[in-house]
Short mmCIF file of C-alpha atoms in Angstrom, two decimals:
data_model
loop_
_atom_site.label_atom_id
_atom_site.label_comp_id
_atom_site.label_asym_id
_atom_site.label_seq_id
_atom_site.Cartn_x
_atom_site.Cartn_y
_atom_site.Cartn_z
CA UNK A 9 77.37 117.68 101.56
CA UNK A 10 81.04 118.47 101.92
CA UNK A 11 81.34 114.91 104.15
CA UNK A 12 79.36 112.89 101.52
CA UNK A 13 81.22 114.15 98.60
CA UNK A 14 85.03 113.45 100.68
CA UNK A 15 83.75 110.00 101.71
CA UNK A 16 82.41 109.65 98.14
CA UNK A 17 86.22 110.59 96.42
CA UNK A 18 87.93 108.32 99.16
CA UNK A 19 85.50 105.32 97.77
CA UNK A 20 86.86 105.98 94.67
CA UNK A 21 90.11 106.18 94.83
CA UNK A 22 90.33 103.63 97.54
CA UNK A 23 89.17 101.44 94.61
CA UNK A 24 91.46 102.62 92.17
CA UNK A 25 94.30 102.09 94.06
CA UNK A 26 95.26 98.41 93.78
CA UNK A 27 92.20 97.07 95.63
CA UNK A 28 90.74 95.73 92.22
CA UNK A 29 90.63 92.18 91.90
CA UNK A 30 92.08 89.93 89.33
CA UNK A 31 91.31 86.26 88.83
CA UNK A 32 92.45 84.05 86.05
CA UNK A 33 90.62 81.68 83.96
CA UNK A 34 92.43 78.57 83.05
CA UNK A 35 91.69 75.51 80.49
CA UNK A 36 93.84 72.31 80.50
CA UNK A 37 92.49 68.77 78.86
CA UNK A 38 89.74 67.04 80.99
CA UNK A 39 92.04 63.64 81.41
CA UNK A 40 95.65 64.20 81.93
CA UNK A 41 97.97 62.56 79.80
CA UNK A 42 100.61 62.80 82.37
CA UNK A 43 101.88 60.03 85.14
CA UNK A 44 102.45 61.95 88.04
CA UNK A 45 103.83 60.07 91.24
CA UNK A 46 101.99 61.74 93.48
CA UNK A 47 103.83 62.08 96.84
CA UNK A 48 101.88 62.06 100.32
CA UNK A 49 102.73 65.75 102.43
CA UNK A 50 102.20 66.86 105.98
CA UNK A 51 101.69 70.77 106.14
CA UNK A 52 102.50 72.94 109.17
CA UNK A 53 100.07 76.14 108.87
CA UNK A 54 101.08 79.23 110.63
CA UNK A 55 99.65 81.83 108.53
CA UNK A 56 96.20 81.19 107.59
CA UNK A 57 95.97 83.73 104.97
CA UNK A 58 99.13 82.57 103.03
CA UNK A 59 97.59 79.43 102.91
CA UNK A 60 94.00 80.80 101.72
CA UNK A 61 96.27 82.54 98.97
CA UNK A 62 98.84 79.90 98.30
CA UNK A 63 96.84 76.88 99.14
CA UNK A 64 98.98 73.89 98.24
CA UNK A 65 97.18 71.34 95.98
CA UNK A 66 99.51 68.60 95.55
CA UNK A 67 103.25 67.60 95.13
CA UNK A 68 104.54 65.09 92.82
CA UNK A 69 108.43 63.20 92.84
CA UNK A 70 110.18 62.38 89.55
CA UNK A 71 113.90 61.24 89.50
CA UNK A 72 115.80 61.20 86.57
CA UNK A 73 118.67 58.45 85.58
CA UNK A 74 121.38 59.87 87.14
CA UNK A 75 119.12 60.25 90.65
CA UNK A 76 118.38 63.90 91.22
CA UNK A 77 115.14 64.19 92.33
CA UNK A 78 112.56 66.38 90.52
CA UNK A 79 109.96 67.93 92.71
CA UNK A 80 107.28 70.00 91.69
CA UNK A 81 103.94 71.35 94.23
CA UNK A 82 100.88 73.06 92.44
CA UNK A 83 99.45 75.74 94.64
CA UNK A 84 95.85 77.84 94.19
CA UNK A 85 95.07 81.00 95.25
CA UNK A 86 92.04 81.07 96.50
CA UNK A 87 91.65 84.41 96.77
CA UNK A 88 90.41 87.28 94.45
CA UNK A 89 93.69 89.38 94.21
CA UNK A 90 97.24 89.20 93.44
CA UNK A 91 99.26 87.44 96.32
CA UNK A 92 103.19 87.84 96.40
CA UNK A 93 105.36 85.08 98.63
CA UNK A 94 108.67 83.73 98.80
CA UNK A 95 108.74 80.05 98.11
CA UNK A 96 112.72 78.10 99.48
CA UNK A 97 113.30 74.66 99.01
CA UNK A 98 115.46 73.13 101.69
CA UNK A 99 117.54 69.36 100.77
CA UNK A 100 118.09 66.41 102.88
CA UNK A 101 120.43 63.60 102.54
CA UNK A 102 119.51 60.03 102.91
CA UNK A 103 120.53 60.71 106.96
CA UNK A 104 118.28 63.68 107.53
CA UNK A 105 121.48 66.09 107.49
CA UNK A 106 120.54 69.26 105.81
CA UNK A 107 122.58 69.87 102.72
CA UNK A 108 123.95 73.62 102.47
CA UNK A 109 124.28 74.89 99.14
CA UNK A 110 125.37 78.20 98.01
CA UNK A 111 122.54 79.51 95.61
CA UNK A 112 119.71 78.84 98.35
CA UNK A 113 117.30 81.62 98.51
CA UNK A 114 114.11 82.85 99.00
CA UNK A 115 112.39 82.71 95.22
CA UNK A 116 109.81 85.63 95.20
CA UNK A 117 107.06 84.14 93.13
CA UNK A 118 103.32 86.21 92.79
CA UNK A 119 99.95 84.58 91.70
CA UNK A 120 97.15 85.79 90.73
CA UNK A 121 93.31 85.18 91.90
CA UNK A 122 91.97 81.92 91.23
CA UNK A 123 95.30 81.56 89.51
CA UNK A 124 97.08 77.40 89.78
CA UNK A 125 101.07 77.95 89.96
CA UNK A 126 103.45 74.66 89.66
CA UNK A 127 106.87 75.54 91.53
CA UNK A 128 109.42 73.25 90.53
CA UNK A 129 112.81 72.40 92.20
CA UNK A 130 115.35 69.93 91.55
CA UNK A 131 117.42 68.38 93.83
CA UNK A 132 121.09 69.75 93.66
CA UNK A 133 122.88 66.12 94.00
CA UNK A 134 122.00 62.46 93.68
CA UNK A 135 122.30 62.13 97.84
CA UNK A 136 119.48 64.63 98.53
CA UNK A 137 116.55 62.15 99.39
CA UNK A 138 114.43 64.00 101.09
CA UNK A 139 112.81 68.11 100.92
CA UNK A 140 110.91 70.75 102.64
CA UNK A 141 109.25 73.75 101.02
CA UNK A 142 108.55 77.12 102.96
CA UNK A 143 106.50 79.81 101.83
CA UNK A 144 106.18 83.19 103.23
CA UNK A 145 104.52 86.54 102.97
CA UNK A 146 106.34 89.40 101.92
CA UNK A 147 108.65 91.12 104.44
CA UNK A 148 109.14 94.59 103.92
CA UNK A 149 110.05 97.23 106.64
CA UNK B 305 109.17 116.51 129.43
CA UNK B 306 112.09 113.87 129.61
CA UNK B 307 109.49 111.08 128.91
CA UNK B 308 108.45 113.11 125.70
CA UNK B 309 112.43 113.78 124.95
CA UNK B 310 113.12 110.07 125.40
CA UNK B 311 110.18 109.06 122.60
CA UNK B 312 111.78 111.81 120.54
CA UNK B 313 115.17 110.60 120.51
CA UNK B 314 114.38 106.60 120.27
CA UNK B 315 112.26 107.56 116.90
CA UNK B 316 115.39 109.49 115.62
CA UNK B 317 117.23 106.77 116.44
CA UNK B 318 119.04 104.87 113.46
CA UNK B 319 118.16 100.99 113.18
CA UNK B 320 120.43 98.91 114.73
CA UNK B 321 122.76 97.05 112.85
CA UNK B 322 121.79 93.22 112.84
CA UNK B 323 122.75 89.77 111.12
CA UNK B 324 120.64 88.70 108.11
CA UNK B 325 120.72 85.46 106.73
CA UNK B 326 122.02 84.96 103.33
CA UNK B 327 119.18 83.46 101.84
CA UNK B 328 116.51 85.15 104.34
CA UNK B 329 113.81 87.28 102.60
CA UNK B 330 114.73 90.30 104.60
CA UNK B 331 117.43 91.16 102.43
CA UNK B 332 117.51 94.82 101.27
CA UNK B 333 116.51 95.20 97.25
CA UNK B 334 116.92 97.76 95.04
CA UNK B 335 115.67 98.38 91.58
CA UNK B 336 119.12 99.98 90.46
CA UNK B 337 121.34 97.17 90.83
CA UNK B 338 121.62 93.41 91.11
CA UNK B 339 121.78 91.77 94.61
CA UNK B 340 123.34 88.71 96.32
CA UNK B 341 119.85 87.37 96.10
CA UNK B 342 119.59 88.24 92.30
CA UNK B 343 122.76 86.15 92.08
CA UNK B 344 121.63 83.10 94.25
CA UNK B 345 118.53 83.09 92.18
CA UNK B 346 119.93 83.11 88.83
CA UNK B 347 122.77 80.49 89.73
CA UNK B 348 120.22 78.24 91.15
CA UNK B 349 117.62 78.63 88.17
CA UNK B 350 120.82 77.75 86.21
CA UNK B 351 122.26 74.93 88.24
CA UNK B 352 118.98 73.15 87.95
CA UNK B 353 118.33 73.72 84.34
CA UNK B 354 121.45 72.29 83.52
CA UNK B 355 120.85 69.35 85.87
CA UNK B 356 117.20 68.88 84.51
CA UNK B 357 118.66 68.95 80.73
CA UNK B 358 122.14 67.78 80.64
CA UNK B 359 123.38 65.74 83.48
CA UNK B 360 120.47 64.05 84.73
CA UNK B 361 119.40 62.78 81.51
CA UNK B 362 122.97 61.25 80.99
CA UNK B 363 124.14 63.49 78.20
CA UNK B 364 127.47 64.77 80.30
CA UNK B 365 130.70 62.82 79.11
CA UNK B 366 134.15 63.42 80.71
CA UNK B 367 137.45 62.05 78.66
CA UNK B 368 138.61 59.66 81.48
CA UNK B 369 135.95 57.56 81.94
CA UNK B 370 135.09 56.81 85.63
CA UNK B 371 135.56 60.73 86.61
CA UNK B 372 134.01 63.50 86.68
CA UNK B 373 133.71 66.07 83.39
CA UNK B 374 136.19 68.44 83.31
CA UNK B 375 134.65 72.22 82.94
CA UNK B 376 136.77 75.49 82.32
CA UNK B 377 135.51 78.82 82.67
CA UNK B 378 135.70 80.98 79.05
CA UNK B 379 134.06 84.59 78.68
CA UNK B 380 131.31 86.24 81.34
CA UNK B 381 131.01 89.25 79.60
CA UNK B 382 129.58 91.72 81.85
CA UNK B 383 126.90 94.19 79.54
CA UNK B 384 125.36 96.39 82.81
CA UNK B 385 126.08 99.68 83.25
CA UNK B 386 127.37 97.94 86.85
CA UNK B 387 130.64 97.17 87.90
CA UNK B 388 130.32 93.84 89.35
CA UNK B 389 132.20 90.84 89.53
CA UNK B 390 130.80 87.82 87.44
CA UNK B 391 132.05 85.16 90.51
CA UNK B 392 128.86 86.22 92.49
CA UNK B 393 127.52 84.07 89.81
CA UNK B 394 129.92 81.80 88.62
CA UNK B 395 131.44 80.92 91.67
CA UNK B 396 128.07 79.38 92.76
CA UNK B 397 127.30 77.49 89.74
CA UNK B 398 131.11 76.04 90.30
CA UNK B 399 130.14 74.97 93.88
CA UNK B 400 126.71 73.64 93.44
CA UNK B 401 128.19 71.77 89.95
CA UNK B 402 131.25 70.12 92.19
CA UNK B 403 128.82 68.73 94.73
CA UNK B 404 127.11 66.70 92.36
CA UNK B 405 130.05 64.81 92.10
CA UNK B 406 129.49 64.57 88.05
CA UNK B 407 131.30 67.83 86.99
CA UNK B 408 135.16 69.51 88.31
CA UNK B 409 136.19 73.10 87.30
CA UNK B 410 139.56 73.72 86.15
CA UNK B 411 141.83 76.11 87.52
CA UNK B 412 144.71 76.64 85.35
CA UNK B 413 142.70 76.16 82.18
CA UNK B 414 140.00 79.60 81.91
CA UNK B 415 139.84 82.45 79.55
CA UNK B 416 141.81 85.07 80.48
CA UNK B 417 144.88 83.44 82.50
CA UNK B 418 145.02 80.80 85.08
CA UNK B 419 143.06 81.37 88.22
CA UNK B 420 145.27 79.46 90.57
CA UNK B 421 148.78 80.88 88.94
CA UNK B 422 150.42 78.07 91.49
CA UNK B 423 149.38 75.21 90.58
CA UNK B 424 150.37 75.88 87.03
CA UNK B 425 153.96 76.66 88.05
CA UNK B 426 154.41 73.43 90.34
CA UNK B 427 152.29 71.20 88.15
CA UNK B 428 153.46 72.19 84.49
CA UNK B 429 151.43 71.94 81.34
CA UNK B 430 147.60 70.73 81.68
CA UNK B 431 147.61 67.05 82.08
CA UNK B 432 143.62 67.37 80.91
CA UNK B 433 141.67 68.67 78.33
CA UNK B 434 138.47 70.73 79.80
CA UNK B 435 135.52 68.58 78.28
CA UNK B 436 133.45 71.85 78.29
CA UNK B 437 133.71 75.49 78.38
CA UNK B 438 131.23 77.87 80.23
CA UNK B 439 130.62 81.05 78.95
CA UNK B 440 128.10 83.67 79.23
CA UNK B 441 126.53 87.03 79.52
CA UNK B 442 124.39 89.61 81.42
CA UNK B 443 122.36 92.01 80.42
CA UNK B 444 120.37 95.10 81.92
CA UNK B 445 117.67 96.59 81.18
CA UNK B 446 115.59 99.51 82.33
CA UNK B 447 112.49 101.70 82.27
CA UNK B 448 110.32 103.86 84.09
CA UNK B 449 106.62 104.84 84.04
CA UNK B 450 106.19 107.74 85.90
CA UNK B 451 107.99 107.18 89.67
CA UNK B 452 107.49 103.61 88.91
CA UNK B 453 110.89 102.06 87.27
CA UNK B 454 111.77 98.33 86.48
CA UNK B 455 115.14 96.43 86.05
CA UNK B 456 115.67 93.75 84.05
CA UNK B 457 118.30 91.41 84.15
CA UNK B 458 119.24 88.92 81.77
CA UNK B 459 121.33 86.30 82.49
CA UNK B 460 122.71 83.97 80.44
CA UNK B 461 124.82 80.74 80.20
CA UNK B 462 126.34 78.34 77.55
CA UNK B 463 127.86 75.12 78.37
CA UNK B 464 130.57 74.37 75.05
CA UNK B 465 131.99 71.02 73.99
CA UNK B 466 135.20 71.36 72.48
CA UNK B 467 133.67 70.63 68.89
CA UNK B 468 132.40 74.35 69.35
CA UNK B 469 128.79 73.13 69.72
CA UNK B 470 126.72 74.52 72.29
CA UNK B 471 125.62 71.26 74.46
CA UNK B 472 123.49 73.33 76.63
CA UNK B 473 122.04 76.61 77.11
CA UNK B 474 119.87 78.88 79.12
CA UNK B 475 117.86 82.34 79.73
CA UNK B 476 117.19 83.83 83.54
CA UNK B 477 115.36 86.94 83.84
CA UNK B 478 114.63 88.59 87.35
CA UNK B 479 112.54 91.58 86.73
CA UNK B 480 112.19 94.41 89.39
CA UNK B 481 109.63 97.08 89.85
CA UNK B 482 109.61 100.26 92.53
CA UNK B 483 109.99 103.64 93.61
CA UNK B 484 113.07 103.18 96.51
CA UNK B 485 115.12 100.26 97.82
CA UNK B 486 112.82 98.50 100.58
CA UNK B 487 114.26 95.46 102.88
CA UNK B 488 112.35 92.29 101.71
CA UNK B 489 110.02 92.59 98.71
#
């Protein structure tokens, strides 16, 4: 009796405790009125699970008339529960040479369930041609 | 015994000092105060807002055509409870802004005295008018609910031209939540 009712108050406040899932509902017009430039990616999964919670949808190029390029990537979470990451957008000249910048950082960015997040970046100076994006789980100790 | 006493003494142990990188997500956070990465983020939010709605749609102007706008640095009024210096932010908005070859900071025209006191004694009077000022402000603020508390900072940022009009503007927040500092997020 003693077991059922401790197993019974561990159920409960197992589910109390953050476990509860949240998933957002979205509406948006059935035809976009938008012209994305749609850019083709190649994805390097490591962690599976980041990418079941921050799966990326897409990723679309716009450049502006001076030439800094506008990027932005839509990602899903697929799951049923908040996900927190850190999303940093690395710059490439027209060479390949990485281009070192002084605010780079790891943006901490959180979605919800179900929930469609656009990340946008924008390319710090007209040479920067080319990107990568990284995304990573949090790291606490 | 001495096997026991070694496991003892290497959990006591204090964690090893080690090399972080700047923009790593293994930096330590705290909920009290603002961090480098607080900083980094806000001055890169900035950077690219003002890219995004100023410069890239051709709406910067410098006096000498053919070069780059001229910027000076007016009034980052600091309104934490924090001592800290306003360059963690500045300073990277001044870099970032310099490499896109379309904007130059001045150094012996800013609010408060000249920055680079030199250069104003060799070179004289200002041979240029800044074509903007940058000013701006930051702002904390803070509550609890129960041993949960959460920081807010507010960051914000004015570009000036000299008509006194405010050519560009913009709002960073970077909200933190927690109970103790933790490294990461």
């Amino acid at each position: 009796m003693i077991a059922k009712s401790i197993a019974l108050l561990l159920l409960v406040s197992l589910t109390g405790a953050g476990c509860r899932s949240t998933r957002v509902n979205t509406v948006e017009p059935s035809e976009s009125a938008a012209q994305r430039e749609v850019v083709e990616d190649r994805r390097i999964v490591k962690d599976r699970s980041l990418s079941k919670a921050v799966r990326v949808i897409g990723l679309n190029v716009a450049a502006g008339q001076e030439g800094f390029l506008k990027i932005q990537v839509e990602v899903e979470n697929t799951s049923r529960s908040l996900k927190s990451f850190t999303c940093s957008v690395e710059w490439f000249d027209e060479n390949g040479i990485f281009i070192d910048l002084p605010t780079a950082n790891a943006r901490p960015r959180s979605i919800e369930g179900g929930e469609i997040l656009s990340i946008t970046a924008t390319a710090p100076t007209p040479r920067a041609k080319d990107f990568r994006i990284k995304f990573l789980e949090p790291v606490t100790k | 015994m001495v096997i026991a006493a070694a496991v003892l003494a290497g959990g006591c142990a204090s964690p090893k000092t080690s090399y972080v990188e700047a923009d790593s997500s293994r930096l330590i956070t705290t909920v009290e105060g603002i961090n480098i990465q607080d900083f980094a983020q806000a001055a890169d939010a900035m950077t690219a807002s003002l890219i995004d709605n100023f410069i890239n749609p051709g709406l910067l102007k410098s006096g000498v055509p053919g070069e780059p706008a001229l910027m000076a640095i007016s009034r980052i009024v600091n309104s934490t409870g924090q001592q800290l210096d306003t360059d963690m932010l500045i300073k990277k908005i001044r870099v970032t802004l310099l490499r896109t070859g379309k904007v130059q900071t001045s150094t012996t025209v800013a609010f408060g005295g000249v920055e680079d006191p030199l250069v104003a004694e060799l070179g004289g009077a200002p041979k240029r008018r800044p074509d903007y000022t940058l000013s701006g402000k930051i702002i904390e603020d803070r509550t609890r609910a129960g041993k949960v508390r959460q920081s807010s900072y507010i960051f914000q940022l004015a570009l000036s031209s000299l008509d006194g009009i405010a050519v560009w503007e913009d709002e960073r927040i970077i909200v933190k939540q927690g109970s103790r500092p933790s490294v990461g997020f």
